[in-house]
Short mmCIF file of C-alpha atoms in Angstrom, two decimals:
data_model
loop_
_atom_site.label_atom_id
_atom_site.label_comp_id
_atom_site.label_asym_id
_atom_site.label_seq_id
_atom_site.Cartn_x
_atom_site.Cartn_y
_atom_site.Cartn_z
CA MET A 272 0.06 0.11 -0.04
CA LYS A 273 1.35 3.38 -0.78
CA LYS A 274 1.53 6.17 1.60
CA ASN A 275 -1.40 8.50 1.83
CA ASP A 276 -3.31 6.15 -0.93
CA PRO A 277 -6.47 7.53 -1.61
CA TYR A 278 -7.80 4.18 -2.65
CA ALA A 279 -6.07 2.00 -0.06
CA ALA A 280 -9.39 0.82 1.42
CA LEU A 281 -10.89 -0.22 -2.09
CA ARG A 282 -8.25 -2.51 -2.57
CA PHE A 283 -10.02 -4.91 -0.28
CA ARG A 284 -12.71 -7.02 -2.02
CA GLU A 285 -14.72 -7.55 1.06
CA PHE A 286 -14.63 -3.99 1.94
CA ASN A 287 -16.07 -3.15 -1.63
CA ILE A 288 -19.12 -5.41 -1.05
CA PHE A 289 -19.62 -4.00 2.24
CA LEU A 290 -19.79 -0.46 0.53
CA LEU A 291 -22.67 -1.83 -1.94
CA VAL A 292 -24.45 -3.25 0.88
CA ARG A 293 -24.15 -0.01 2.87
CA PHE A 294 -25.32 2.40 -0.12
CA ALA A 295 -28.32 0.18 -0.78
CA MET A 296 -29.50 0.23 2.80
CA VAL A 297 -28.87 3.95 3.16
CA PHE A 298 -30.58 4.59 -0.35
CA ALA A 299 -33.43 2.56 0.82
CA TRP A 300 -33.76 3.86 4.11
CA SER A 301 -33.28 7.54 3.21
CA MET A 302 -35.61 7.17 0.12
CA GLN A 303 -38.41 5.53 2.67
CA PHE A 304 -38.13 8.38 4.99
CA VAL A 305 -38.76 10.91 2.55
CA VAL A 306 -41.65 9.08 1.07
CA ILE A 307 -43.38 8.35 4.33
CA GLU A 308 -42.65 11.95 5.46
CA TRP A 309 -44.59 13.39 2.23
CA GLU A 310 -47.41 10.91 2.53
CA VAL A 311 -47.72 11.50 6.28
CA TYR A 312 -47.77 15.51 5.61
CA SER A 313 -50.04 15.10 2.84
CA ILE A 314 -52.68 13.50 4.83
CA THR A 315 -52.41 15.38 7.78
CA LYS A 316 -51.18 18.83 7.10
CA ASN A 317 -49.68 19.02 10.61
CA PRO A 318 -46.10 19.54 11.32
CA LEU A 319 -46.50 17.90 14.74
CA SER A 320 -47.07 14.68 12.71
CA LEU A 321 -43.77 14.89 11.19
CA GLY A 322 -42.28 15.23 14.56
CA ILE A 323 -43.94 12.22 15.63
CA ILE A 324 -42.47 9.85 12.74
CA GLY A 325 -38.94 10.77 14.19
CA LEU A 326 -40.16 10.02 17.83
CA MET A 327 -41.61 6.62 16.71
CA GLU A 328 -38.08 5.68 15.43
CA VAL A 329 -36.13 7.32 18.36
CA ILE A 330 -38.18 5.57 21.35
CA PRO A 331 -37.01 1.84 20.57
CA ALA A 332 -33.59 3.18 19.02
CA VAL A 333 -32.71 4.68 22.12
CA SER A 334 -34.11 2.29 24.73
CA MET A 335 -32.58 -0.61 23.26
CA ALA A 336 -29.28 0.63 22.04
CA LEU A 337 -27.15 -0.49 24.85
CA PHE A 338 -28.81 -4.00 24.89
CA ALA A 339 -28.16 -4.37 21.12
CA GLY A 340 -24.25 -3.17 21.78
CA HIS A 341 -23.89 -6.30 24.01
CA ILE A 342 -25.57 -8.69 21.44
CA VAL A 343 -23.32 -7.23 18.85
CA ASP A 344 -20.26 -7.88 20.64
CA GLN A 345 -21.37 -11.15 21.66
CA ARG A 346 -22.43 -12.53 18.04
CA GLU A 347 -21.07 -13.04 14.55
CA LYS A 348 -21.41 -9.66 12.53
CA ARG A 349 -22.24 -10.84 9.11
CA SER A 350 -25.02 -13.27 10.25
CA LEU A 351 -26.32 -10.44 12.52
CA LEU A 352 -26.11 -7.66 9.56
CA PHE A 353 -28.12 -10.19 7.54
CA LYS A 354 -31.07 -10.29 10.15
CA CYS A 355 -30.94 -6.48 10.32
CA ILE A 356 -31.63 -6.07 6.73
CA PHE A 357 -34.03 -8.69 6.56
CA GLY A 358 -36.26 -6.73 9.41
CA PHE A 359 -35.94 -3.70 7.51
CA SER A 360 -37.32 -5.40 4.60
CA VAL A 361 -40.22 -6.49 6.31
CA VAL A 362 -40.79 -2.88 7.65
CA SER A 363 -40.81 -1.86 3.96
CA LEU A 364 -43.15 -4.39 2.50
CA GLY A 365 -45.76 -3.26 5.53
CA LEU A 366 -45.30 0.37 4.39
CA PHE A 367 -45.57 -0.80 0.72
CA LEU A 368 -48.99 -2.85 1.48
CA LEU A 369 -50.09 0.36 3.76
CA THR A 370 -49.72 3.16 0.97
CA TRP A 371 -51.47 0.69 -1.45
CA PRO A 372 -55.02 1.97 -2.12
CA THR A 373 -56.73 -1.46 -2.83
CA VAL A 374 -55.31 -2.59 0.55
CA VAL A 375 -56.40 0.34 2.69
CA SER A 376 -59.66 1.28 0.88
CA GLY A 377 -62.21 2.30 3.38
CA TRP A 378 -59.55 2.72 6.33
CA SER A 379 -59.75 5.96 8.15
CA THR A 380 -56.86 8.63 8.05
CA ASN A 381 -55.93 7.59 11.64
CA THR A 382 -55.92 4.22 11.14
CA ILE A 383 -53.52 4.46 8.15
CA LEU A 384 -51.33 7.15 10.15
CA TYR A 385 -51.23 4.78 13.17
CA GLY A 386 -50.02 1.90 11.20
CA VAL A 387 -47.20 3.94 9.51
CA TYR A 388 -46.34 4.95 13.23
CA PHE A 389 -46.16 1.32 14.35
CA LEU A 390 -43.93 0.16 11.10
CA VAL A 391 -41.96 3.23 11.68
CA PHE A 392 -41.39 1.92 15.43
CA LEU A 393 -40.31 -1.54 14.23
CA GLY A 394 -37.84 0.13 12.10
CA GLY A 395 -36.29 1.73 15.09
CA ILE A 396 -35.88 -1.58 16.59
CA VAL A 397 -33.81 -2.84 13.86
CA ARG A 398 -31.88 0.35 13.75
CA ALA A 399 -30.90 -0.16 17.29
CA PHE A 400 -29.00 -3.05 16.07
CA LEU A 401 -28.09 -1.93 12.63
CA GLY A 402 -25.77 0.77 13.31
CA PRO A 403 -23.65 -1.33 15.99
CA THR A 404 -23.41 -4.16 13.83
CA ILE A 405 -22.08 -2.24 10.49
CA PHE A 406 -19.71 -0.17 12.76
CA SER A 407 -18.20 -3.52 14.22
CA LEU A 408 -18.16 -5.23 10.65
CA PHE A 409 -16.37 -2.40 9.34
CA SER A 410 -13.47 -2.98 11.38
CA LEU A 411 -13.05 -6.74 10.51
CA LEU A 412 -12.69 -5.87 6.81
CA VAL A 413 -9.56 -3.69 6.44
CA PRO A 414 -6.44 -2.91 8.53
CA LYS A 415 -6.23 -0.59 11.53
CA LYS A 416 -3.79 1.63 9.60
CA ILE A 417 -6.15 2.52 6.85
CA TYR A 418 -9.21 3.00 9.17
CA PRO A 419 -8.99 6.74 8.41
CA ASN A 420 -9.15 6.27 4.31
CA ALA A 421 -11.91 3.48 4.96
CA ALA A 422 -13.95 5.47 7.12
CA THR A 423 -13.88 8.32 4.53
CA TRP A 424 -14.87 5.77 1.72
CA SER A 425 -17.84 4.19 4.14
CA SER A 426 -19.17 7.85 5.08
CA SER A 427 -19.06 8.75 1.16
CA VAL A 428 -21.00 5.66 0.24
CA TRP A 429 -23.46 6.47 3.25
CA GLN A 430 -23.61 10.35 1.82
CA MET A 431 -23.95 8.81 -1.85
CA GLY A 432 -26.87 7.00 -0.60
CA ALA A 433 -28.24 9.86 1.28
CA VAL A 434 -27.91 12.19 -2.06
CA VAL A 435 -29.58 9.54 -4.32
CA GLY A 436 -32.15 8.48 -2.12
CA PRO A 437 -34.17 11.49 -1.08
CA ALA A 438 -33.93 13.05 -4.42
CA ALA A 439 -35.33 9.68 -5.95
CA GLY A 440 -37.82 9.70 -3.41
CA GLY A 441 -39.07 13.26 -4.31
CA PHE A 442 -39.02 12.65 -8.04
CA PHE A 443 -40.43 8.96 -7.71
CA ILE A 444 -43.43 10.48 -6.01
CA HIS A 445 -44.04 12.51 -8.63
CA TRP A 446 -43.45 9.95 -11.46
CA ILE A 447 -45.25 6.90 -9.95
CA GLY A 448 -46.77 8.13 -6.81
CA VAL A 449 -46.02 6.98 -3.13
CA HIS A 450 -47.11 3.20 -3.15
CA TRP A 451 -45.06 1.79 -6.18
CA SER A 452 -41.95 4.25 -4.57
CA MET A 453 -42.51 1.99 -1.62
CA CYS A 454 -41.84 -0.97 -3.88
CA PHE A 455 -38.62 0.32 -5.10
CA VAL A 456 -37.69 0.52 -1.60
CA PHE A 457 -38.37 -2.73 -0.82
CA ALA A 458 -36.53 -4.01 -3.82
CA PHE A 459 -33.25 -2.28 -2.73
CA SER A 460 -33.52 -3.90 0.74
CA LEU A 461 -33.53 -7.40 -1.19
CA MET A 462 -30.43 -6.37 -3.09
CA ALA A 463 -28.79 -5.49 -0.14
CA LEU A 464 -29.41 -9.15 1.40
CA ILE A 465 -28.32 -10.92 -1.67
CA MET A 466 -24.98 -8.90 -1.82
CA LEU A 467 -23.98 -9.36 1.97
CA LEU A 468 -24.04 -13.28 1.38
CA GLN A 469 -20.84 -12.65 -0.58
CA ILE A 470 -18.96 -11.50 2.58
CA PRO A 471 -17.99 -14.80 4.82
CA LYS A 472 -18.66 -14.86 8.34
CA LYS A 473 -16.11 -13.10 10.83
CA PRO A 474 -14.72 -14.07 13.92
CA ILE A 475 -15.89 -12.87 17.35
CA MET A 476 -13.25 -10.52 18.71
CA ASN A 477 -14.79 -10.38 22.15
CA PRO A 478 -12.73 -12.37 24.80
CA ASN A 479 -15.66 -12.36 27.18
CA ILE A 480 -18.33 -14.28 25.59
CA GLY A 481 -21.17 -14.90 28.07
CA GLU A 482 -20.35 -12.17 30.12
CA PRO A 483 -23.20 -10.93 32.12
CA ILE A 484 -25.19 -8.23 30.54
CA MET A 485 -25.05 -5.56 33.21
CA LYS A 486 -21.41 -6.14 33.47
CA SER A 487 -21.00 -5.39 29.95
CA LEU A 488 -23.18 -2.58 29.60
CA LYS A 489 -21.42 -0.78 32.78
CA GLU A 490 -18.10 -1.45 30.79
CA GLY A 491 -19.09 0.14 27.56
CA ILE A 492 -20.62 3.22 29.71
CA LYS A 493 -17.48 3.52 31.64
CA PHE A 494 -15.23 3.49 28.32
CA VAL A 495 -17.09 6.32 26.78
CA LYS A 496 -17.02 8.20 29.84
CA ASN A 497 -13.57 7.98 30.56
CA THR A 498 -12.33 8.64 26.91
CA LYS A 499 -12.87 12.55 27.17
CA VAL A 500 -12.30 12.87 23.18
CA ILE A 501 -14.97 10.29 22.19
CA LEU A 502 -17.35 11.72 24.91
CA GLY A 503 -16.90 15.20 23.62
CA ALA A 504 -17.26 14.27 19.90
CA LEU A 505 -20.40 12.51 20.58
CA THR A 506 -21.79 15.50 22.71
CA LEU A 507 -21.05 18.08 20.25
CA ASP A 508 -22.64 16.02 17.43
CA MET A 509 -25.50 15.03 19.57
CA PHE A 510 -26.91 18.57 20.19
CA ALA A 511 -25.59 19.72 16.55
CA VAL A 512 -27.97 17.47 15.00
CA LEU A 513 -30.65 17.62 17.58
CA PHE A 514 -31.07 21.37 16.98
CA GLY A 515 -30.12 21.55 13.72
CA GLY A 516 -32.78 19.25 12.44
CA ALA A 517 -34.24 21.78 9.86
CA VAL A 518 -34.50 19.00 6.96
CA ALA A 519 -37.50 17.41 9.09
CA LEU A 520 -39.42 20.29 8.05
CA LEU A 521 -38.83 20.31 4.48
CA PRO A 522 -42.05 19.08 3.34
CA ILE A 523 -43.55 22.38 4.84
CA TYR A 524 -40.88 24.46 3.18
CA ALA A 525 -41.28 22.80 -0.13
CA GLN A 526 -45.26 22.90 0.15
CA ASP A 527 -46.19 25.91 2.04
CA ILE A 528 -43.28 28.33 1.91
CA LEU A 529 -41.10 27.94 -1.09
CA LYS A 530 -44.00 26.30 -3.03
CA VAL A 531 -41.63 24.07 -5.09
CA GLY A 532 -43.72 20.91 -5.11
CA PRO A 533 -42.22 17.22 -4.78
CA GLU A 534 -39.50 17.76 -7.62
CA GLY A 535 -38.31 20.89 -5.44
CA PHE A 536 -38.46 18.83 -2.38
CA GLY A 537 -36.21 16.13 -3.61
CA ILE A 538 -33.50 18.76 -4.56
CA LEU A 539 -34.09 20.33 -1.20
CA ARG A 540 -33.53 16.81 0.65
CA ALA A 541 -30.62 15.66 -1.52
CA ALA A 542 -28.80 19.14 -1.25
CA PRO A 543 -27.00 18.70 2.05
CA ALA A 544 -26.06 15.25 1.11
CA VAL A 545 -24.61 16.33 -2.33
CA GLY A 546 -22.25 18.84 -0.09
CA ALA A 547 -21.36 16.29 2.03
CA LEU A 548 -20.34 14.20 -0.69
CA ILE A 549 -18.37 16.18 -2.52
CA ILE A 550 -15.97 16.98 0.83
CA MET A 551 -15.91 13.33 1.53
CA PHE A 552 -14.43 12.34 -1.73
CA THR A 553 -12.18 15.45 -1.46
CA SER A 554 -11.05 14.17 1.91
CA ALA A 555 -9.85 10.88 0.40
CA TYR A 556 -6.89 13.14 -1.03
CA PHE A 557 -6.69 15.76 1.68
CA PRO A 558 -7.10 14.18 4.72
CA LEU A 559 -8.62 15.89 7.84
CA ASN A 560 -6.35 14.26 10.63
CA LYS A 561 -4.32 17.32 11.35
CA ASN A 562 -5.67 19.62 13.74
CA ALA A 563 -8.80 17.60 13.81
CA GLY A 564 -10.51 18.95 16.97
CA TYR A 565 -10.29 22.62 15.68
CA LYS A 566 -11.76 21.54 12.40
CA LEU A 567 -14.59 19.59 13.83
CA LEU A 568 -15.74 22.66 16.15
CA THR A 569 -15.14 24.84 13.00
CA ALA A 570 -17.20 22.79 10.83
CA ILE A 571 -20.11 22.37 13.10
CA PHE A 572 -20.45 26.24 13.96
CA GLY A 573 -20.59 26.58 10.04
CA PHE A 574 -23.23 24.19 10.08
CA GLY A 575 -25.43 26.35 12.78
CA ILE A 576 -24.74 29.29 10.47
CA CYS A 577 -26.08 27.61 7.26
CA ILE A 578 -29.11 26.37 9.16
CA ILE A 579 -30.17 30.19 10.02
CA ILE A 580 -29.66 31.01 6.73
CA PHE A 581 -31.93 28.44 5.24
CA GLY A 582 -34.42 29.16 7.96
CA VAL A 583 -35.02 32.81 6.65
CA SER A 584 -34.61 32.22 2.91
CA THR A 585 -37.89 32.59 0.97
CA TRP A 586 -35.79 32.14 -2.43
CA PHE A 587 -35.51 28.54 -3.65
CA TRP A 588 -31.83 28.29 -5.10
CA VAL A 589 -30.59 30.45 -1.69
CA SER A 590 -32.20 27.86 0.56
CA VAL A 591 -30.41 24.98 -1.74
CA ILE A 592 -27.26 26.59 -1.26
CA ALA A 593 -27.23 26.99 2.32
CA LEU A 594 -28.55 23.03 2.85
CA PHE A 595 -25.48 22.01 0.12
CA LEU A 596 -23.34 24.06 2.48
CA SER A 597 -24.63 22.57 5.84
CA GLY A 598 -23.83 19.31 3.95
CA VAL A 599 -20.10 20.18 3.36
CA THR A 600 -19.83 21.37 7.06
CA ASP A 601 -21.57 18.23 8.33
CA GLY A 602 -19.81 15.97 5.88
CA ILE A 603 -16.27 17.12 7.62
CA SER A 604 -17.89 16.43 11.12
CA VAL A 605 -18.82 13.13 10.09
CA ILE A 606 -15.52 12.16 8.85
CA ILE A 607 -13.69 13.26 11.89
CA ARG A 608 -16.23 11.43 14.23
CA GLN A 609 -15.90 8.40 12.50
CA THR A 610 -12.25 8.32 12.45
CA ILE A 611 -12.10 9.17 16.34
CA LEU A 612 -14.31 6.45 17.02
CA GLN A 613 -12.57 3.64 15.01
CA LEU A 614 -8.93 4.63 16.25
CA ARG A 615 -9.88 4.94 19.80
CA THR A 616 -12.11 2.17 20.27
CA PRO A 617 -10.83 -1.37 21.28
CA ASP A 618 -12.00 -4.25 18.76
CA HIS A 619 -14.11 -6.03 21.56
CA MET A 620 -15.90 -3.15 22.66
CA ARG A 621 -17.06 -1.58 19.19
CA GLY A 622 -20.59 -2.97 19.54
CA ARG A 623 -21.24 -1.31 23.02
CA VAL A 624 -19.22 2.05 21.71
CA ALA A 625 -21.46 2.17 18.56
CA SER A 626 -24.58 1.83 20.61
CA VAL A 627 -23.77 4.49 22.88
CA ASN A 628 -22.98 6.67 19.69
CA SER A 629 -26.14 5.75 18.17
CA MET A 630 -27.77 7.05 21.51
CA PHE A 631 -25.91 10.17 21.46
CA VAL A 632 -25.92 10.90 17.42
CA GLY A 633 -27.93 8.52 15.26
CA SER A 634 -31.18 8.75 17.39
CA SER A 635 -30.78 12.54 17.84
CA ASN A 636 -31.67 12.87 14.01
CA GLU A 637 -35.33 11.37 14.89
CA LEU A 638 -35.27 13.15 18.34
CA GLY A 639 -34.08 16.30 16.48
CA ALA A 640 -37.13 15.93 14.00
CA PHE A 641 -39.48 15.76 16.70
CA GLU A 642 -37.85 18.99 18.34
CA SER A 643 -38.46 20.70 14.94
CA GLY A 644 -42.02 19.47 14.44
CA LEU A 645 -42.88 20.41 17.99
CA THR A 646 -41.20 24.09 17.76
CA ALA A 647 -42.52 24.79 14.39
CA LYS A 648 -46.15 23.98 16.20
CA LEU A 649 -45.31 26.02 18.99
CA MET A 650 -43.26 28.92 17.29
CA GLY A 651 -43.72 28.68 13.71
CA THR A 652 -41.65 27.04 11.17
CA VAL A 653 -38.91 29.82 10.54
CA THR A 654 -38.57 30.60 13.73
CA ALA A 655 -38.15 27.15 14.91
CA VAL A 656 -35.36 26.51 12.23
CA VAL A 657 -33.44 29.75 13.14
CA PHE A 658 -33.80 28.72 16.81
CA GLY A 659 -32.15 25.37 16.22
CA GLY A 660 -29.24 27.08 14.44
CA GLY A 661 -28.55 29.37 17.04
CA MET A 662 -28.56 26.68 19.72
CA THR A 663 -26.11 24.75 17.37
CA ILE A 664 -23.65 27.80 17.73
CA LEU A 665 -23.85 27.90 21.42
CA THR A 666 -23.36 23.99 21.63
CA VAL A 667 -20.06 24.46 19.65
CA ILE A 668 -18.84 27.19 22.07
CA GLY A 669 -19.72 25.22 25.23
CA THR A 670 -18.33 21.96 24.06
CA GLY A 671 -15.02 23.87 23.05
CA ALA A 672 -14.47 25.24 26.21
CA PHE A 673 -15.47 22.13 28.67
CA PHE A 674 -13.75 19.70 26.26
CA PRO A 675 -9.99 21.29 25.77
CA HIS A 676 -8.84 17.76 24.87
CA LEU A 677 -11.31 17.53 21.92
CA ARG A 678 -10.14 21.18 21.01
CA LYS A 679 -6.38 20.38 20.72
CA LEU A 680 -6.96 16.80 18.94
CA ASP A 681 -4.55 15.71 16.26
CA LEU A 682 -5.06 12.32 14.95
CA ARG A 683 -1.96 11.70 13.26
CA LYS A 684 -0.37 10.48 16.57
CA ASP A 685 -3.24 7.80 16.55
CA LEU A 686 -2.20 6.76 12.99
CA GLU A 687 1.45 6.50 13.87
CA ALA A 688 0.99 4.32 16.83
CA HIS A 689 -1.38 1.63 14.63
CA GLU A 690 1.28 1.70 11.92
CA ARG A 691 3.81 0.63 14.75
CA GLU A 692 1.66 -2.16 15.93
CA GLU A 693 1.30 -3.46 12.42
#
C-alpha cells in the first residue's frame, strides 16, 4: 500500500462489497423516510405529525441501544447484519402494503397514520442493532492503519445513498406515486441481502463471551465516559444534530413556504448530502487528521450558520445553497467523528461504543425531527429553524470550552501508533 494512498481501502474486495451493501441500505432507508414524510404531511397537514415520525423511531432506537451493543459484541457480525436487513425488508414491505389504495380502501386517516407509526417503531428496533453491527463489521474488513481512509469511503458511500435516496424519493413520488416508490425501497433492501451473502462470516473478537449483560453494559458506558475525546465528539454532534434538524421540516418549506412541489422537495432533501459527498471524496485526497479537533468545532459552527440562513430564506436557490453548505460542514464533522471512534475504540467493545454513539448521535436525528416539529408547532416553522441553528452555535462554543482535549485533538499521532503496531 502506498503512503497516503486515497484508494487504499478499495483494494480489499470484502470492503467493496460492504460499501455496496451500505449504499443499498442507506438509499433504501433515506428514500423510505422521505416518501413517508411526504405521505404523512399530505394526509395530515400537521407539522407535529412529522415530528412524531421521528419520535416513533427514536424511542426503540434509544431504549434498546445499549442492549443491542451487548448483543453485537457477543455475536458474529455478518449474520447479525443479515438479520437486521431482513427486518428492514419486512418493515418496507409493510409500508408498501399500507400505501396501496386497494389494501387500505375504506380505512380512516388515523388508522393509516397509526399503521405508519407502528411500522416506523419496528424500524427503530431494527436500527438499534443495525448501526453497531455495521460499525463492528467495518473494523474486520480492513487493517487498522487504513481505518481513516476506509472511514472516508464508508462515509462517502453513506452520503451517496443519502443524496440519491431523497432525490429519488421526491422524483419517484411525482412519477409513480407513493405506493410504487415504496416498492422500489423494498427491492433495494432485497439487493442488499443478496450482496451481503458474498462476505464470509467473521471471528468474534470479544474475549468475554457470555459475560453478564449488566457488567458488559457498565463497561461500555464507563469506557465512553472516561475517553474524553470520544465523549466530547459525541456530545457535540448530538446537540448539533438535535437542534439543527431543519430537514425534518422540508415538506413544509417545499409545500407551503417555497412552493416548489415534490421535485423541489427532492432537490432540497438531497442538497445537504451532495455537499457532504463532495467534501468526503475530497478528503480521500486531503485527509482531515491534522488539527482534527479544531476542524470539527469549526465545521459544526459553520453548520449552525447555514441552518439559520436556510431558515430565513424565501428564495429556492438560496435555500438549496444553504443546505448544500450545511452538508459540506456536516461531512467534515462525520469523517472526523467516525475516525475518532474507529481509532480510539478497542475491537472487543465496538458494538457497545457504537450503541452509545447511536444514542448520542444516530437517534438525535429522529429526536431532532421531533424537536423541530414541536417547535414549529409552537413558534412557527421559520422561527423554529433559526432557533435550532442558534442553539447549534452555542453548543459548539460550550463544547470547545468544556472539552479542551477535543479542541486540541490531532489524529496523526493515533495513526502513527497503529502503524508501529502493525
